[in-house]
Short mmCIF file of C-alpha atoms in Angstrom, two decimals:
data_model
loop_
_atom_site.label_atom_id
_atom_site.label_comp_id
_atom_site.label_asym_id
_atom_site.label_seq_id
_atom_site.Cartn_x
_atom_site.Cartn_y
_atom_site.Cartn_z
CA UNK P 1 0.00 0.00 0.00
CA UNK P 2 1.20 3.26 -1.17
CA UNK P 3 2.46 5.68 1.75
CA UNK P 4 1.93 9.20 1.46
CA UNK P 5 5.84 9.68 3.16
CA UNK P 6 7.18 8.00 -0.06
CA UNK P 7 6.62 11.15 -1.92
CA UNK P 8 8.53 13.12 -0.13
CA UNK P 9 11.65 10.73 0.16
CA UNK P 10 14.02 9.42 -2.16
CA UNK P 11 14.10 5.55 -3.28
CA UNK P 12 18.03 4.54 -3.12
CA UNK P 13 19.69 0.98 -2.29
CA UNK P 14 16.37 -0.29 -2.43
CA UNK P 15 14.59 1.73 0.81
CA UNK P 16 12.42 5.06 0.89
CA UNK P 17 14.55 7.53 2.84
CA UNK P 18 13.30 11.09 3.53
CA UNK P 19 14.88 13.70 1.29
CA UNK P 20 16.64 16.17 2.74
CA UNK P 21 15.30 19.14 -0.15
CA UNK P 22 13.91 22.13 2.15
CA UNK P 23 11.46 22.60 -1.32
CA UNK P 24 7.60 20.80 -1.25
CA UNK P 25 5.84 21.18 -4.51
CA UNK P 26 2.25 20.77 -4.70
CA UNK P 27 0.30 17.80 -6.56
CA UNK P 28 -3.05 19.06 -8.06
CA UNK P 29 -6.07 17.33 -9.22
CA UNK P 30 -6.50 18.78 -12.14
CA UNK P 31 -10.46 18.08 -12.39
CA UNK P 32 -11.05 20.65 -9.89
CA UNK P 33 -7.59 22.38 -9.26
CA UNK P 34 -7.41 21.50 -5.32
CA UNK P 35 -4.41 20.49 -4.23
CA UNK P 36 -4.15 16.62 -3.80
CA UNK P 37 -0.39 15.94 -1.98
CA UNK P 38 2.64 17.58 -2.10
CA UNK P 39 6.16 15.90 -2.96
CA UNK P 40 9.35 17.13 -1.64
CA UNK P 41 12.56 18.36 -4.50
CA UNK P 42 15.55 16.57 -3.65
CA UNK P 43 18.60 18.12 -2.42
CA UNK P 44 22.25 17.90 -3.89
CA UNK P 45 23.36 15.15 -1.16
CA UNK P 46 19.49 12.90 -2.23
CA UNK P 47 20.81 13.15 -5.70
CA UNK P 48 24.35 11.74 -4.78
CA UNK P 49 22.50 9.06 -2.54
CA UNK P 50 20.21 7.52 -5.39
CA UNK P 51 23.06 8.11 -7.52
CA UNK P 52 25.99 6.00 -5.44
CA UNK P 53 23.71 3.71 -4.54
CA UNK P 54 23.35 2.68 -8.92
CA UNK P 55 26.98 3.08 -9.11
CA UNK P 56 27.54 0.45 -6.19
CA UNK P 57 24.79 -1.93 -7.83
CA UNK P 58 26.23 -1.54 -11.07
CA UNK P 59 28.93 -4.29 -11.39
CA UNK P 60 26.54 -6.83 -10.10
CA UNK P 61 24.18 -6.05 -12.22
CA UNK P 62 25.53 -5.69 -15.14
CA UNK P 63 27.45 -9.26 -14.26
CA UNK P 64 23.54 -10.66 -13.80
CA UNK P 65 22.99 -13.41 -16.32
CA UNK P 66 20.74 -11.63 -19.26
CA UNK P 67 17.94 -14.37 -18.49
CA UNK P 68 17.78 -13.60 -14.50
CA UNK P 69 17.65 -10.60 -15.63
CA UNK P 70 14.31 -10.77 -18.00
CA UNK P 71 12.73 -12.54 -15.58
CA UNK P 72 13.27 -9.78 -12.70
CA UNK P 73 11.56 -6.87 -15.67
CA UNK P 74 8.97 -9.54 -16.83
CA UNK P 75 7.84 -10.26 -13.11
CA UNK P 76 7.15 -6.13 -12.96
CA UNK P 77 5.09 -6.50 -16.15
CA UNK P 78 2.91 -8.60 -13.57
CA UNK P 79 3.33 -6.32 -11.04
CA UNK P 80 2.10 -3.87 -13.57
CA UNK P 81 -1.04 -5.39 -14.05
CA UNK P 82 -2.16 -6.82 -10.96
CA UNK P 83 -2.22 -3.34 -9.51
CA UNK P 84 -2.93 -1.77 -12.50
CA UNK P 85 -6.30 -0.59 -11.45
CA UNK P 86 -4.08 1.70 -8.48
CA UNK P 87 -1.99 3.27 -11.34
CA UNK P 88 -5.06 4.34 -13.43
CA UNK P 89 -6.36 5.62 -10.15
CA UNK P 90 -3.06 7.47 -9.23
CA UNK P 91 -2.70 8.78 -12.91
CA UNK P 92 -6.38 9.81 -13.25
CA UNK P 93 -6.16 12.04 -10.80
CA UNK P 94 -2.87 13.53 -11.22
CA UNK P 95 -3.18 13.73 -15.23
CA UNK P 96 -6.39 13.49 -15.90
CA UNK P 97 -6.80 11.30 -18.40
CA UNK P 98 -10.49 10.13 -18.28
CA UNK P 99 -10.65 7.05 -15.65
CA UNK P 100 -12.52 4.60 -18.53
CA UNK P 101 -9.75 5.12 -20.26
CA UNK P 102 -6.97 5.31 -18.26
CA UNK P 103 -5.85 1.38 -18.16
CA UNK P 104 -5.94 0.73 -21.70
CA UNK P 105 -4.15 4.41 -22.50
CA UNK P 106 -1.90 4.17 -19.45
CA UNK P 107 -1.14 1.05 -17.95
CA UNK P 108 -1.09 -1.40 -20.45
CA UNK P 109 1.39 0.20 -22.85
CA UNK P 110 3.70 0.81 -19.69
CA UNK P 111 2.92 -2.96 -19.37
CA UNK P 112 3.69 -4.44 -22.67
CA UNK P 113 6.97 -2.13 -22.78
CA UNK P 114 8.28 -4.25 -20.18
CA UNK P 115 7.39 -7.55 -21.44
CA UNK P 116 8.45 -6.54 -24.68
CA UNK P 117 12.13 -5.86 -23.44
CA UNK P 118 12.25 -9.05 -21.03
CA UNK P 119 11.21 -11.13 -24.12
CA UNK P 120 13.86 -9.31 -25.94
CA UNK P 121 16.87 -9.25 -23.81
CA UNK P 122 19.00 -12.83 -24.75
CA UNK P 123 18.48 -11.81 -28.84
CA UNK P 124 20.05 -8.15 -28.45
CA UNK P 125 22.85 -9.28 -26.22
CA UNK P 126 24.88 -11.09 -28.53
CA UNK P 127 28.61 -11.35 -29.56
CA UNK P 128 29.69 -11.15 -32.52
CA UNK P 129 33.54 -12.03 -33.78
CA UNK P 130 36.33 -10.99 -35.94
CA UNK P 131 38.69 -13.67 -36.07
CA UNK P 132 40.08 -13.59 -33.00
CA UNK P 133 38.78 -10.61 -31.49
CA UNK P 134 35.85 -11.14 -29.07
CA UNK P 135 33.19 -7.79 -29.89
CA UNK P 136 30.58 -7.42 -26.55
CA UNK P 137 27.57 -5.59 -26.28
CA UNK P 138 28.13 -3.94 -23.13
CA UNK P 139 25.85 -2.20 -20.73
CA UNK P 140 26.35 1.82 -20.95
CA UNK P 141 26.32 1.79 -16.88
CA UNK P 142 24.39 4.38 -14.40
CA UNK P 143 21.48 5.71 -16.32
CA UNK P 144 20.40 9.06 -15.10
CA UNK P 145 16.52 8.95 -16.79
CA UNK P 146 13.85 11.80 -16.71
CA UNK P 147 10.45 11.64 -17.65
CA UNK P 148 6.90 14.25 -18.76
CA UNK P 149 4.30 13.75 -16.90
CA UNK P 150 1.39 12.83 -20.04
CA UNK P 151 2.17 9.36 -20.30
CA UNK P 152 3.59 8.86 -16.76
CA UNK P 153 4.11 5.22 -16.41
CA UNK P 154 4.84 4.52 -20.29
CA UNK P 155 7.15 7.22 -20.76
CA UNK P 156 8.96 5.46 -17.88
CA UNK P 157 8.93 2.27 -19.04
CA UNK P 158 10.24 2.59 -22.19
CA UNK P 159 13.62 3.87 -20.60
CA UNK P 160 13.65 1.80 -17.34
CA UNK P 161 12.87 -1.76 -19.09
CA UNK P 162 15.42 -1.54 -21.94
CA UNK P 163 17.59 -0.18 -19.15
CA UNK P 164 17.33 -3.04 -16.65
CA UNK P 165 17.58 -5.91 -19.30
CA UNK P 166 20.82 -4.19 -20.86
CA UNK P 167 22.36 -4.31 -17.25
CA UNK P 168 22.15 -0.56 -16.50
CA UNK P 169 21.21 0.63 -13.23
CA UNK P 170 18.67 3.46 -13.35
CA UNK P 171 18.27 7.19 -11.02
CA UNK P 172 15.00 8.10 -12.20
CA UNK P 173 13.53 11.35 -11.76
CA UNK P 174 10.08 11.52 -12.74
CA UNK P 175 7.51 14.31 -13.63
CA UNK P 176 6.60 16.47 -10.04
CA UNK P 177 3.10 17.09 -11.98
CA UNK P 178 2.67 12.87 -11.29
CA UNK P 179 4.72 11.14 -9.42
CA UNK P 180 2.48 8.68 -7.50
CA UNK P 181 3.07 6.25 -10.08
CA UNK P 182 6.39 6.27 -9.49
CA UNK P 183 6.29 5.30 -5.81
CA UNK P 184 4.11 1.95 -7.03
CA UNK P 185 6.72 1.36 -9.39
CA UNK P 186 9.60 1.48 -7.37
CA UNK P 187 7.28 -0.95 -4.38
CA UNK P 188 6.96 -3.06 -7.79
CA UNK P 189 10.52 -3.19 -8.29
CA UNK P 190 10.77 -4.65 -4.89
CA UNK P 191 8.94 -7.54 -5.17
CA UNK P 192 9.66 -8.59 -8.54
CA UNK P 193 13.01 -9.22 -6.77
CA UNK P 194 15.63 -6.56 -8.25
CA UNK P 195 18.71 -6.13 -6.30
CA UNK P 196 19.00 -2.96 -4.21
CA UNK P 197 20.81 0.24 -5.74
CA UNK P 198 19.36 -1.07 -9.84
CA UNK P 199 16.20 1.02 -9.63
CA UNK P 200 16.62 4.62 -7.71
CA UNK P 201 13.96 7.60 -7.69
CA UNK P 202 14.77 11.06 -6.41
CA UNK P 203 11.60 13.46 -7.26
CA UNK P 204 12.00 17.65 -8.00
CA UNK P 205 11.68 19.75 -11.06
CA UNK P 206 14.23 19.72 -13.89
CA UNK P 207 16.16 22.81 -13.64
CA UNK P 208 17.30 22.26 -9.83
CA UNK P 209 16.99 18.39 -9.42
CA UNK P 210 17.56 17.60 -12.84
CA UNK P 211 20.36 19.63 -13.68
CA UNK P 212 22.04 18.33 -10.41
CA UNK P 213 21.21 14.25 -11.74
CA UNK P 214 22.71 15.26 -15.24
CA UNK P 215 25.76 16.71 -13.74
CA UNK P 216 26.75 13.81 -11.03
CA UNK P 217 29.43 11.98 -12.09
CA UNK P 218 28.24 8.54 -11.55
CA UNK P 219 26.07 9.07 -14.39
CA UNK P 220 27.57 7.45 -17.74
CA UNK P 221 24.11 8.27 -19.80
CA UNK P 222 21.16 10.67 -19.81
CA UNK P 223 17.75 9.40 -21.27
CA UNK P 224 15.34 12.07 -21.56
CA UNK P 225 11.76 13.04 -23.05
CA UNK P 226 10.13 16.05 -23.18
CA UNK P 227 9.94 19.66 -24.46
CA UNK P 228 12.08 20.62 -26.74
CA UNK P 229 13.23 23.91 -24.81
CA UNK P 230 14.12 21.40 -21.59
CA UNK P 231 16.09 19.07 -24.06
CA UNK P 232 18.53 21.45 -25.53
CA UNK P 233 19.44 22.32 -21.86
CA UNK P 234 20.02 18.65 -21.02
CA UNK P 235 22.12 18.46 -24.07
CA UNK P 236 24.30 21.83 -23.29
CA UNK P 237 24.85 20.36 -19.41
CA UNK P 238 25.28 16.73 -20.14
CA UNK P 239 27.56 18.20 -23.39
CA UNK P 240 29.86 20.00 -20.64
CA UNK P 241 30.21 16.32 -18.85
CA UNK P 242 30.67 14.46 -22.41
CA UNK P 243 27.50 12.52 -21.44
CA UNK P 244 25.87 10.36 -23.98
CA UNK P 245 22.00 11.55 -24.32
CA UNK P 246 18.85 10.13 -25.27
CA UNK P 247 16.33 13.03 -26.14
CA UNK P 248 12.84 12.48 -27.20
CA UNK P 249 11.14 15.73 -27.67
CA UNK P 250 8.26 17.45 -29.28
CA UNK P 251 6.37 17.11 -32.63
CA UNK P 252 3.87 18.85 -34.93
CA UNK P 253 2.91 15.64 -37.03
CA UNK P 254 1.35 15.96 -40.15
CA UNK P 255 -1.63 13.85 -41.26
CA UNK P 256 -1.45 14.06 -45.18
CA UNK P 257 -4.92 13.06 -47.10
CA UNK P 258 -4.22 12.80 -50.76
CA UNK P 259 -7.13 13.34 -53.25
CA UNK P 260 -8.38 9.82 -53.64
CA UNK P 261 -8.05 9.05 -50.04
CA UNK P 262 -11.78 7.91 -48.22
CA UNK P 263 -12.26 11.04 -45.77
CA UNK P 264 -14.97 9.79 -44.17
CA UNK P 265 -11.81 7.38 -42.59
CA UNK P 266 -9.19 9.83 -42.50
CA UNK P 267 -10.76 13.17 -41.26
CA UNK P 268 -12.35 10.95 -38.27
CA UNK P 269 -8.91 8.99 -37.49
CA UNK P 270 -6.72 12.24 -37.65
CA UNK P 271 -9.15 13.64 -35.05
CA UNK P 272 -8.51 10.50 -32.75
CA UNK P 273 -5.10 10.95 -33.12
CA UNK P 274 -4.60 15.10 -32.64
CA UNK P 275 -7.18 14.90 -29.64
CA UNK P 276 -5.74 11.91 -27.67
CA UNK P 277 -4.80 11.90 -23.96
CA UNK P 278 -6.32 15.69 -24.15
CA UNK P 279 -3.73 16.72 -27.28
CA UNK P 280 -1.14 15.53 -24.91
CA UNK P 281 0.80 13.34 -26.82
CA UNK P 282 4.21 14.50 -28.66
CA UNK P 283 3.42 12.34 -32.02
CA UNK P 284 -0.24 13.33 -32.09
CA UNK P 285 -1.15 14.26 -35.31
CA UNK P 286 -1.84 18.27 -35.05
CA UNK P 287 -1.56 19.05 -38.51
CA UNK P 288 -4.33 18.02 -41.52
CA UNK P 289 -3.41 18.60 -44.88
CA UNK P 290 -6.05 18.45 -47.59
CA UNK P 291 -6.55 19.56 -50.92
CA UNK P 292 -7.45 23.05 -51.29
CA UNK P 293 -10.25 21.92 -53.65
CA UNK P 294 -11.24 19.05 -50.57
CA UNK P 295 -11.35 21.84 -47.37
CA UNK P 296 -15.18 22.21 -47.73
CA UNK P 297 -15.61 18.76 -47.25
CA UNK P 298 -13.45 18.64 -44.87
CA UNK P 299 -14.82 21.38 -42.59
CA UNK P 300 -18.19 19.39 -42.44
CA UNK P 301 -16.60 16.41 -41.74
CA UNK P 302 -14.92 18.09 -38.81
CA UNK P 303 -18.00 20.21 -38.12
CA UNK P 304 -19.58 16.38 -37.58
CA UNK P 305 -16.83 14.68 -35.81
CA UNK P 306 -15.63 17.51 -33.35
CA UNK P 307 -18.85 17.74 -31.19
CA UNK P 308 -18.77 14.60 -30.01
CA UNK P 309 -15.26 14.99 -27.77
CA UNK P 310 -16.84 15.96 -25.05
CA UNK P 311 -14.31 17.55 -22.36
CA UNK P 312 -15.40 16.95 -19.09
CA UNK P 313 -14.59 15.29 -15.89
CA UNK P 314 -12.59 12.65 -15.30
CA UNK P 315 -14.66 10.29 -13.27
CA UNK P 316 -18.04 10.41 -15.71
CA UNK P 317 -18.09 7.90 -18.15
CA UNK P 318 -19.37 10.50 -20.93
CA UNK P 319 -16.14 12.70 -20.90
CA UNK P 320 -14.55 12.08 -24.46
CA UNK P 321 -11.34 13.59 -23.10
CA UNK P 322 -10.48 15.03 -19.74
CA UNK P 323 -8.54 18.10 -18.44
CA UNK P 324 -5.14 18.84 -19.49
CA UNK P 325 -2.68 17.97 -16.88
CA UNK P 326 -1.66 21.13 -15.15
CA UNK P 327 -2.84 25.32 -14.82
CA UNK P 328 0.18 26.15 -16.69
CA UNK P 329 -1.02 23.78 -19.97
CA UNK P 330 -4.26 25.87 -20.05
CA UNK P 331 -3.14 28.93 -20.04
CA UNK P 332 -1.02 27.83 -23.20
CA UNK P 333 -3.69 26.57 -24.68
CA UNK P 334 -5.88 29.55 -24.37
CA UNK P 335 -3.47 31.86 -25.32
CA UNK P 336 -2.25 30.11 -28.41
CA UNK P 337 -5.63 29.72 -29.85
CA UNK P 338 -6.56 33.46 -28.75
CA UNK P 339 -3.48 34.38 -30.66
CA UNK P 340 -4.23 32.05 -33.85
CA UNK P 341 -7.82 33.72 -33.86
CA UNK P 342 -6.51 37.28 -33.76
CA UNK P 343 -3.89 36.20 -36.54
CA UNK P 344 -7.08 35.00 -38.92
CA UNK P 345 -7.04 31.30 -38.03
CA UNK P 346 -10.43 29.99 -38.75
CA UNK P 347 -12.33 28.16 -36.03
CA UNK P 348 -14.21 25.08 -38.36
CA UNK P 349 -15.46 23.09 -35.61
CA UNK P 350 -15.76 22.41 -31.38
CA UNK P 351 -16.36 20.55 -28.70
CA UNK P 352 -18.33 21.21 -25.75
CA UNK P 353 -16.76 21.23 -22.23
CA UNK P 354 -18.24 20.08 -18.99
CA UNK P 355 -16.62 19.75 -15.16
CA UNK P 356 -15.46 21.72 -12.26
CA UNK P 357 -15.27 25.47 -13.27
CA UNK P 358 -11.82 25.34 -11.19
CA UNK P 359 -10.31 22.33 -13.60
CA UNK P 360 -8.18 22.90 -16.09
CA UNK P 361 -10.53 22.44 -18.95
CA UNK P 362 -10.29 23.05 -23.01
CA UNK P 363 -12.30 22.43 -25.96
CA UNK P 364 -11.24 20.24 -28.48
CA UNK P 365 -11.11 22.61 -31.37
CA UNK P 366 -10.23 23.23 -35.41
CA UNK P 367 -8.68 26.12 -36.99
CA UNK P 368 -7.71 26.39 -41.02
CA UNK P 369 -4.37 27.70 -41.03
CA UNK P 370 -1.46 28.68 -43.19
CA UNK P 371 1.32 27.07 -43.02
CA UNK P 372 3.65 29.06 -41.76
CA UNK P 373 0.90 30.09 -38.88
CA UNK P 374 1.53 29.94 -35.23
CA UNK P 375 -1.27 27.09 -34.86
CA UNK P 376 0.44 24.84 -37.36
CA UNK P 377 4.51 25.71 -36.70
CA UNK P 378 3.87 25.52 -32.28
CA UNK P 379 3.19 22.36 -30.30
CA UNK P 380 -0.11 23.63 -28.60
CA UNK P 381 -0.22 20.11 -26.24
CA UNK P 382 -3.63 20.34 -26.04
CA UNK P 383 -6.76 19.23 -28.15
CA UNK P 384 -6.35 21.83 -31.18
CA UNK P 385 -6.18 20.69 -34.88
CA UNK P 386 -4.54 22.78 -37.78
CA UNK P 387 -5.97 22.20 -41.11
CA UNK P 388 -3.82 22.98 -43.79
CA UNK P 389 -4.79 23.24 -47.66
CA UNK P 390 -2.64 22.36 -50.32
CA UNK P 391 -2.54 22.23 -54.10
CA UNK P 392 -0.61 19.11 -55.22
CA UNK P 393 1.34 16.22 -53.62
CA UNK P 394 4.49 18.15 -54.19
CA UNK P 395 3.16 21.29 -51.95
CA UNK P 396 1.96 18.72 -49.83
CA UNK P 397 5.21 17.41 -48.56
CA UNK P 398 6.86 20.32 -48.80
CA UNK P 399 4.43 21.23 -46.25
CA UNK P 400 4.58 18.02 -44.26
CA UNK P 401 8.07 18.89 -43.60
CA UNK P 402 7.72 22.67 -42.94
CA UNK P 403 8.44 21.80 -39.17
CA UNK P 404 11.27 22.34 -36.70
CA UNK P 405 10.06 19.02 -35.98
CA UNK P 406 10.38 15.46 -37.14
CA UNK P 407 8.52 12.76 -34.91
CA UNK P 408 5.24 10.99 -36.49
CA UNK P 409 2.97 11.42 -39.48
CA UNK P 410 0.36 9.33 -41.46
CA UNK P 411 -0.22 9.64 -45.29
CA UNK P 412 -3.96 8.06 -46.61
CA UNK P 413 -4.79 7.31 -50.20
CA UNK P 414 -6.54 4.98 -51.88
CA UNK P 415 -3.54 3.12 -53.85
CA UNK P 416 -1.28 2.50 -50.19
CA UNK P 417 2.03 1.85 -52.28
CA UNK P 418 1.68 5.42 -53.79
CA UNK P 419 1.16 6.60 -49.97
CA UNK P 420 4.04 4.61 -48.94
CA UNK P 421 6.17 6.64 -51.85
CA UNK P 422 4.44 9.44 -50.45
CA UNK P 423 5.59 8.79 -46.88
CA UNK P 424 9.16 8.24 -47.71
CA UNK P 425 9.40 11.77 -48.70
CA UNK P 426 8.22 13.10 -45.58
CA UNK P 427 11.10 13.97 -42.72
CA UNK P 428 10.07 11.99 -39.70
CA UNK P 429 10.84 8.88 -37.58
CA UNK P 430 7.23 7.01 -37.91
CA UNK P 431 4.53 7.13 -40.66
CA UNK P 432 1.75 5.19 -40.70
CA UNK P 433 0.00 4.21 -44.10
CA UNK P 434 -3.98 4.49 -43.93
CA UNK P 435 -4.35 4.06 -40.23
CA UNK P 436 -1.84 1.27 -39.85
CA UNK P 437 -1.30 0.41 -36.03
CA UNK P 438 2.32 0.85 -34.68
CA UNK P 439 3.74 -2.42 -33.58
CA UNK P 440 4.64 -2.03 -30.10
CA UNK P 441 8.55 -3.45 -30.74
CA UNK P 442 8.78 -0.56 -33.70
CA UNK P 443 11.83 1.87 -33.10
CA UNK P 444 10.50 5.13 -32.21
CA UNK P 445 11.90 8.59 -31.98
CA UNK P 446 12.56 11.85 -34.30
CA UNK P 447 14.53 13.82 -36.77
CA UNK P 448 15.59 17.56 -36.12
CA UNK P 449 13.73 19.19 -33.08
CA UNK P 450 12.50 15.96 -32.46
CA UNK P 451 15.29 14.97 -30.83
CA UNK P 452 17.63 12.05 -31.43
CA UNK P 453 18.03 8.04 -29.80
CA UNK P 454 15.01 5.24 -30.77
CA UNK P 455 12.84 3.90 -27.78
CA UNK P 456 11.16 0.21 -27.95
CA UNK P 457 11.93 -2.76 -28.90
CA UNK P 458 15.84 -4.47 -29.96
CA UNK P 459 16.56 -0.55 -31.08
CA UNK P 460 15.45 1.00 -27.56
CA UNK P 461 17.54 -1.48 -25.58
CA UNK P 462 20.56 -0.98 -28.26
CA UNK P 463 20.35 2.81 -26.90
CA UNK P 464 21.63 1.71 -23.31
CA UNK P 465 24.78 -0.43 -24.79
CA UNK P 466 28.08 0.52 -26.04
CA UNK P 467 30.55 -2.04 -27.32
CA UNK P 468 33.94 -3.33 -26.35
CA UNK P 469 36.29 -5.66 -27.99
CA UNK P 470 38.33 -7.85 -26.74
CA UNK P 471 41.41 -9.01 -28.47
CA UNK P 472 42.83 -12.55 -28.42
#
């Protein structure tokens, strides 16, 4: 049973000790905006505790037999489940993600990412030889890894998994915004049977407890996702240490309908992809691109499909989507799409909103754009589509990769070979053909802005080895 002390200590060698941080930063609900817990920022000294304490564990570890150590990450995939309806309670109400939805958006990806990497593990750890030289896939060592707070436990897991089965051992500092997920985790951990000092969790906000994790010499390797803004700083402190780096940052996906595409599919899927988890999601797919001669249509397809995500509360079965996560996120919102209105951004369609008047609520909304516009060059994180026109495929992908970004995208047609040829054109580390589903073992991660490193699968555990030869 979760103990509200754990959130304001550090976990390190395997125990919750109090932090010594003289900083408490409030957890809200963000349903109704009251105040739900508080979590305290680890000092300088909690940092170097959770971060000796992986340096200590990491010979053993990384000595650990590949197999034990599957079995140890597959074990929390069961851990994972059998208290998954806790997590979806936990993440609810720190996130807000609508509580019908939360276990299949939340808890089972987190899930199948470790299950994925314990299944795996033996197949990526292999050596290979040249003559008589001996080449090892060796484990990069103390992982310092930090994490958003939209996809709490799945943005987790696809660093800590690969991470464990590689033989890494792991200072986590998770999202202040949710952290409660993070203290079942670590009790997880526990059980499942992995040694002291692998797993270690010191909580606080990333420019005073991150920075300080980044910078501590026992960390070999920096695995990050996030905002763009918060990875270039990683980059220029763990740069200054000669730190590998992991970053997974932002996106403004395009979602590219060419002319002989069925709309009635690919207006409706676009929307499910730009609105889920509240707009929340870094590859959501924010921009629509349509023929110029197609954006009638289009607006009453939108005009049809909008209405029904109902923002609302949490709890009520009817809420399409729920809040965004924090006070700060609607205030962005609003002001972006106040600004894209004022600019001549066309609202075609939106939602209706429901809940507390104190919760951080927004309507899912549609705007034609340029563009160049602010709605379709920003990453609003929130429920807001940009629907772009275009006049040929050529315009079309040179819009597609009008972007600082570089992280999903989804091309629909009716012949898919000429939308693969389509997709290949387009800048970006994932495209999807006509709706195709990702498969969870897929590499994922982005070009430019986007950031640089693949997550999941062989690829995401690759990203926590280096190699050494050995010479006969």
């Amino acid at each position: 049973m979760l103990q509200a002390t754990q959130l304001t200590s550090i976990f390190a060698g395997g125990t919750w000790i109090p932090a010594s941080g003289d900083r408490l930063l409030e957890i809200f609900d963000p349903s109704d905006g009251s105040i739900r817990g508080e979590v305290r920022s680890a000092s300088a000294a909690d940092v170097d505790t959770a971060c000796t304490a992986a340096a200590q564990a990491f010979d053993a570890w990384s000595l650990t037999a590949p197999h034990e150590r599957a079995q140890i990450v597959a074990r929390i995939a069961e851990g994972l489940t059998a208290r998954s309806d806790e997590l979806a309670d936990a993440i609810t109400a720190e996130v807000g993600t609508p509580r019908h939805k939360c276990a299949a958006m939340q808890i089972a990806p987190a899930t199948t990412a470790f299950a994925s990497a314990a299944r795996l593990a033996e197949a990526v750890l292999l050596e290979g030889r040249l003559d008589d030289t001996v080449v090892q896939q060796v484990p990069v060592g103390v992982v310092a890894c930090i994490t958003p707070w939209n996809y709490p436990l799945f943005q987790i897991a696809t660093k800590l998994a690969p991470a464990l089965v590689a033989g890494c051992t792991v200072v986590l500092k998770p999202s202040e915004v949710a952290p409660t997920c993070v203290a079942i985790l670590a009790d997880l951990c526990v059980q499942a049977g992995l040694p002291a000092g692998v797993f270690n969790v010191v909580f606080g906000d990333g420019p005073t407890t991150g920075e300080v994790l980044i910078s501590h010499p026992a960390v070999d390797f920096v695995s990050f996702t996030g905002s763009t803004r918060a990875g270039a700083r990683i980059a220029t402190v763990a740069g200054a240490c000669i730190k590998q780096v992991s970053l997974e940052l932002g996106g403004k996906s395009a979602s590219l309908v060419l002319p002989d595409a069925d709309f009635t599919v690919a207006v409706p899927q676009t929307l499910a992809k730009s609105f889920q988890n509240s707009g929340q999601t870094c590859a959501a797919l924010t921009r629509l691109l349509v023929p110029n001669s197609r954006l009638d249509e289009t607006a009453a397809l939108l005009e049809r499909h909008v209405p029904s995500y109902l923002v609302g509360d949490p709890g009520d079965e009817r809420s399409v989507l729920g809040p965004v996560a924090t006070a700060e996120q609607r205030a962005k919102v609003g002001e972006l799409t106040i600004g894209a209105r004022a600019a001549g951004a066309q609202l075609l369609a939106s939602g209706a909103v429901t809940g507390d008047e104190y919760g951080y609520y927004v309507p899912a909304e549609a705007y034609l754009t340029g563009p160049d516009d602010l709605l379709s060059q920003e990453e609003v994180f929130g429920p807001v589509l940009a629907v772009i026109g275009y006049a040929d495929i050529d315009d079309a992908v040179a819009i597609a990769n009008n972007s600082p970004y570089g992280l999903s995208g989804a091309v629909w047609a009716g012949d898919p070979h000429h939308a693969g040829s389509v997709a290949a054109r387009i800048r970006t580390g994932s495209i999807g053909v006509n709706g195709a589903k990702t498969h969870p073992d897929a590499p994922f991660g982005g070009f430019r802005q986007s950031g640089f490193g693949r997550e999941r699968g062989a690829h995401g555990i690759s990203e926590f080895l280096t190699t050494r030869a050995i010479h006969y």
